[in-house]
mmCIF file with all atom_site columns, C-alpha atoms in Angstrom:
data_model
loop_
_atom_site.group_PDB
_atom_site.id
_atom_site.type_symbol
_atom_site.label_atom_id
_atom_site.label_alt_id
_atom_site.label_comp_id
_atom_site.label_asym_id
_atom_site.label_entity_id
_atom_site.label_seq_id
_atom_site.pdbx_PDB_ins_code
_atom_site.Cartn_x
_atom_site.Cartn_y
_atom_site.Cartn_z
_atom_site.occupancy
_atom_site.B_iso_or_equiv
_atom_site.pdbx_formal_charge
_atom_site.auth_seq_id
_atom_site.auth_comp_id
_atom_site.auth_asym_id
_atom_site.auth_atom_id
_atom_site.pdbx_PDB_model_num
ATOM 1  C CA . MET R 1 1  ? 0.026   -0.260  -0.061  1.00 0.00 ? 15  MET R CA 1
ATOM 2  C CA . VAL R 1 2  ? 1.522   3.291   -0.846  1.00 0.00 ? 16  VAL R CA 1
ATOM 3  C CA . LYS R 1 3  ? 0.403   6.685   -0.783  1.00 0.00 ? 17  LYS R CA 1
ATOM 4  C CA . ASN R 1 4  ? 0.569   8.572   -4.157  1.00 0.00 ? 18  ASN R CA 1
ATOM 5  C CA . ILE R 1 5  ? 1.868   12.050  -4.712  1.00 0.00 ? 19  ILE R CA 1
ATOM 6  C CA . PHE R 1 6  ? -2.053  12.893  -5.344  1.00 0.00 ? 20  PHE R CA 1
ATOM 7  C CA . ASN R 1 7  ? -2.911  12.190  -1.876  1.00 0.00 ? 21  ASN R CA 1
ATOM 8  C CA . GLY R 1 8  ? -4.791  9.033   -3.419  1.00 0.00 ? 22  GLY R CA 1
ATOM 9  C CA . LEU R 1 9  ? -4.202  5.532   -2.779  1.00 0.00 ? 23  LEU R CA 1
ATOM 10 C CA . GLU R 1 10 ? -2.158  2.813   -4.138  1.00 0.00 ? 24  GLU R CA 1
ATOM 11 C CA . PHE R 1 11 ? -2.505  -1.740  -3.366  1.00 0.00 ? 25  PHE R CA 1
ATOM 12 C CA . SER R 1 12 ? -0.614  -3.900  -5.554  1.00 0.00 ? 26  SER R CA 1
ATOM 13 C CA . ASP R 1 13 ? 0.896   -7.320  -4.981  1.00 0.00 ? 27  ASP R CA 1
ATOM 14 C CA . ASN R 1 14 ? 3.058   -9.828  -6.279  1.00 0.00 ? 28  ASN R CA 1
ATOM 15 C CA . ALA R 1 15 ? 1.155   -10.708 -9.003  1.00 0.00 ? 29  ALA R CA 1
ATOM 16 C CA . ASN R 1 16 ? 0.981   -7.933  -11.052 1.00 0.00 ? 30  ASN R CA 1
ATOM 17 C CA . ASN R 1 17 ? -2.174  -6.619  -9.950  1.00 0.00 ? 31  ASN R CA 1
ATOM 18 C CA . SER R 1 18 ? -2.647  -2.606  -9.129  1.00 0.00 ? 32  SER R CA 1
ATOM 19 C CA . VAL R 1 19 ? -5.962  -1.408  -7.531  1.00 0.00 ? 33  VAL R CA 1
ATOM 20 C CA . GLU R 1 20 ? -5.809  2.461   -7.443  1.00 0.00 ? 34  GLU R CA 1
ATOM 21 C CA . PHE R 1 21 ? -7.869  4.994   -5.646  1.00 0.00 ? 35  PHE R CA 1
ATOM 22 C CA . ASP R 1 22 ? -7.956  9.109   -6.064  1.00 0.00 ? 36  ASP R CA 1
ATOM 23 C CA . GLU R 1 23 ? -8.328  11.150  -3.179  1.00 0.00 ? 37  GLU R CA 1
ATOM 24 C CA . LYS R 1 24 ? -11.941 12.098  -3.927  1.00 0.00 ? 38  LYS R CA 1
ATOM 25 C CA . TYR R 1 25 ? -13.377 8.969   -5.104  1.00 0.00 ? 39  TYR R CA 1
ATOM 26 C CA . LEU R 1 26 ? -11.710 7.853   -1.272  1.00 0.00 ? 40  LEU R CA 1
ATOM 27 C CA . GLY R 1 27 ? -13.323 10.989  0.174   1.00 0.00 ? 41  GLY R CA 1
ATOM 28 C CA . ARG R 1 28 ? -16.373 9.981   -1.115  1.00 0.00 ? 42  ARG R CA 1
ATOM 29 C CA . HIS R 1 29 ? -16.945 5.918   -0.703  1.00 0.00 ? 43  HIS R CA 1
ATOM 30 C CA . TYR R 1 30 ? -14.211 5.555   2.126   1.00 0.00 ? 44  TYR R CA 1
ATOM 31 C CA . PRO R 1 31 ? -14.227 9.217   4.244   1.00 0.00 ? 45  PRO R CA 1
ATOM 32 C CA . GLY R 1 32 ? -11.436 9.438   6.801   1.00 0.00 ? 46  GLY R CA 1
ATOM 33 C CA . ILE R 1 33 ? -9.273  6.332   5.770   1.00 0.00 ? 47  ILE R CA 1
ATOM 34 C CA . MET R 1 34 ? -6.509  8.389   5.092   1.00 0.00 ? 48  MET R CA 1
ATOM 35 C CA . SER R 1 35 ? -6.019  8.547   8.665   1.00 0.00 ? 49  SER R CA 1
ATOM 36 C CA . ASP R 1 36 ? -7.120  5.736   9.662   1.00 0.00 ? 50  ASP R CA 1
ATOM 37 C CA . ASN R 1 37 ? -4.170  2.832   9.016   1.00 0.00 ? 51  ASN R CA 1
ATOM 38 C CA . PRO R 1 38 ? -7.145  -0.067  11.003  1.00 0.00 ? 52  PRO R CA 1
ATOM 39 C CA . GLY R 1 39 ? -9.292  1.031   8.020   1.00 0.00 ? 53  GLY R CA 1
ATOM 40 C CA . LYS R 1 40 ? -6.518  1.330   5.074   1.00 0.00 ? 54  LYS R CA 1
ATOM 41 C CA . SER R 1 41 ? -5.505  -2.656  6.655   1.00 0.00 ? 55  SER R CA 1
ATOM 42 C CA . ALA R 1 42 ? -9.534  -3.588  6.354   1.00 0.00 ? 56  ALA R CA 1
ATOM 43 C CA . LEU R 1 43 ? -9.447  -1.962  2.903   1.00 0.00 ? 57  LEU R CA 1
ATOM 44 C CA . PHE R 1 44 ? -6.134  -3.624  1.885   1.00 0.00 ? 58  PHE R CA 1
ATOM 45 C CA . ARG R 1 45 ? -7.518  -7.061  3.072   1.00 0.00 ? 59  ARG R CA 1
ATOM 46 C CA . LYS R 1 46 ? -10.545 -6.754  1.233   1.00 0.00 ? 60  LYS R CA 1
ATOM 47 C CA . LEU R 1 47 ? -8.880  -6.349  -1.813  1.00 0.00 ? 61  LEU R CA 1
ATOM 48 C CA . VAL R 1 48 ? -6.453  -9.249  -1.360  1.00 0.00 ? 62  VAL R CA 1
ATOM 49 C CA . ARG R 1 49 ? -10.148 -11.478 -1.012  1.00 0.00 ? 63  ARG R CA 1
ATOM 50 C CA . ARG R 1 50 ? -11.376 -10.208 -3.756  1.00 0.00 ? 64  ARG R CA 1
ATOM 51 C CA . MET R 1 51 ? -8.181  -10.891 -6.063  1.00 0.00 ? 65  MET R CA 1
ATOM 52 C CA . TYR R 1 52 ? -6.150  -13.342 -5.016  1.00 0.00 ? 66  TYR R CA 1
ATOM 53 C CA . ARG R 1 53 ? -6.637  -15.087 -8.298  1.00 0.00 ? 67  ARG R CA 1
ATOM 54 C CA . GLU R 1 54 ? -6.003  -12.247 -10.731 1.00 0.00 ? 68  GLU R CA 1
ATOM 55 C CA . THR R 1 55 ? -2.410  -11.561 -12.153 1.00 0.00 ? 69  THR R CA 1
ATOM 56 C CA . GLY R 1 56 ? -1.786  -8.911  -13.975 1.00 0.00 ? 70  GLY R CA 1
ATOM 57 C CA . TYR R 1 57 ? -5.004  -6.950  -13.393 1.00 0.00 ? 71  TYR R CA 1
ATOM 58 C CA . LYS R 1 58 ? -4.646  -2.967  -12.980 1.00 0.00 ? 72  LYS R CA 1
ATOM 59 C CA . VAL R 1 59 ? -7.606  -1.116  -12.252 1.00 0.00 ? 73  VAL R CA 1
ATOM 60 C CA . LYS R 1 60 ? -8.723  2.677   -11.188 1.00 0.00 ? 74  LYS R CA 1
ATOM 61 C CA . HIS R 1 61 ? -11.173 3.945   -9.415  1.00 0.00 ? 75  HIS R CA 1
ATOM 62 C CA . SER R 1 62 ? -11.393 8.640   -9.505  1.00 0.00 ? 76  SER R CA 1
ATOM 63 C CA . VAL R 1 63 ? -13.167 11.227  -9.764  1.00 0.00 ? 77  VAL R CA 1
ATOM 64 C CA . ASP R 1 64 ? -13.774 13.413  -12.575 1.00 0.00 ? 78  ASP R CA 1
ATOM 65 C CA . ILE R 1 65 ? -13.405 17.719  -12.709 1.00 0.00 ? 79  ILE R CA 1
ATOM 66 C CA . PHE R 1 66 ? -17.605 16.971  -13.033 1.00 0.00 ? 80  PHE R CA 1
ATOM 67 C CA . ASN R 1 67 ? -17.623 14.901  -10.568 1.00 0.00 ? 81  ASN R CA 1
ATOM 68 C CA . LYS R 1 68 ? -18.698 11.219  -12.323 1.00 0.00 ? 82  LYS R CA 1
ATOM 69 C CA . GLU R 1 69 ? -17.462 8.451   -11.027 1.00 0.00 ? 83  GLU R CA 1
ATOM 70 C CA . ILE R 1 70 ? -14.763 5.766   -13.470 1.00 0.00 ? 84  ILE R CA 1
ATOM 71 C CA . VAL R 1 71 ? -13.560 2.657   -12.818 1.00 0.00 ? 85  VAL R CA 1
ATOM 72 C CA . GLU R 1 72 ? -11.358 1.470   -14.986 1.00 0.00 ? 86  GLU R CA 1
ATOM 73 C CA . ASP R 1 73 ? -8.968  -1.325  -15.907 1.00 0.00 ? 87  ASP R CA 1
ATOM 74 C CA . ASN R 1 74 ? -6.092  -2.819  -18.303 1.00 0.00 ? 88  ASN R CA 1
ATOM 75 C CA . ARG R 1 75 ? -8.897  -5.130  -19.770 1.00 0.00 ? 89  ARG R CA 1
ATOM 76 C CA . GLY R 1 76 ? -10.853 -2.430  -21.329 1.00 0.00 ? 90  GLY R CA 1
ATOM 77 C CA . TYR R 1 77 ? -13.872 -1.988  -19.016 1.00 0.00 ? 91  TYR R CA 1
ATOM 78 C CA . LYS R 1 78 ? -14.499 1.590   -17.999 1.00 0.00 ? 92  LYS R CA 1
ATOM 79 C CA . SER R 1 79 ? -17.917 2.774   -16.187 1.00 0.00 ? 93  SER R CA 1
ATOM 80 C CA . GLU R 1 80 ? -18.818 6.257   -15.211 1.00 0.00 ? 94  GLU R CA 1
ATOM 81 C CA . SER R 1 81 ? -21.157 7.175   -13.424 1.00 0.00 ? 95  SER R CA 1
ATOM 82 C CA . GLY R 1 82 ? -22.577 10.696  -12.150 1.00 0.00 ? 96  GLY R CA 1
ATOM 83 C CA . ARG R 1 83 ? -25.620 13.156  -11.803 1.00 0.00 ? 97  ARG R CA 1
ATOM 84 C CA . ASP R 1 84 ? -27.341 15.209  -14.355 1.00 0.00 ? 98  ASP R CA 1
ATOM 85 C CA . ILE R 1 85 ? -30.165 17.375  -14.016 1.00 0.00 ? 99  ILE R CA 1
ATOM 86 C CA . PHE R 1 86 ? -32.892 14.105  -13.635 1.00 0.00 ? 100 PHE R CA 1
ATOM 87 C CA . GLY R 1 87 ? -30.761 12.695  -10.646 1.00 0.00 ? 101 GLY R CA 1
ATOM 88 C CA . PRO R 1 88 ? -28.210 9.470   -10.913 1.00 0.00 ? 102 PRO R CA 1
ATOM 89 C CA . ARG R 1 89 ? -26.953 7.991   -13.785 1.00 0.00 ? 103 ARG R CA 1
ATOM 90 C CA . LEU R 1 90 ? -24.725 5.673   -15.614 1.00 0.00 ? 104 LEU R CA 1
ATOM 91 C CA . PHE R 1 91 ? -23.028 6.670   -17.937 1.00 0.00 ? 105 PHE R CA 1
#
């Protein structure tokens, strides 16, 4: 687990897997985690259980300047969700 230069977190393992969370995404889904070491450890354990059979998988969770949440991986999957004038939307 590494804190990156943009105040996000990046988790990686010896199977070349990587999960990256940007600062806005962490604040939205895991408030206070940057100062909560047990919380970071719990998130790390959750990721280990989820990805123990994966190899070479990289995924990034972020929030863009329009407040859309973006999840993108190295296998071609990309999902964006946010709000518009009609309410919550999945783009």
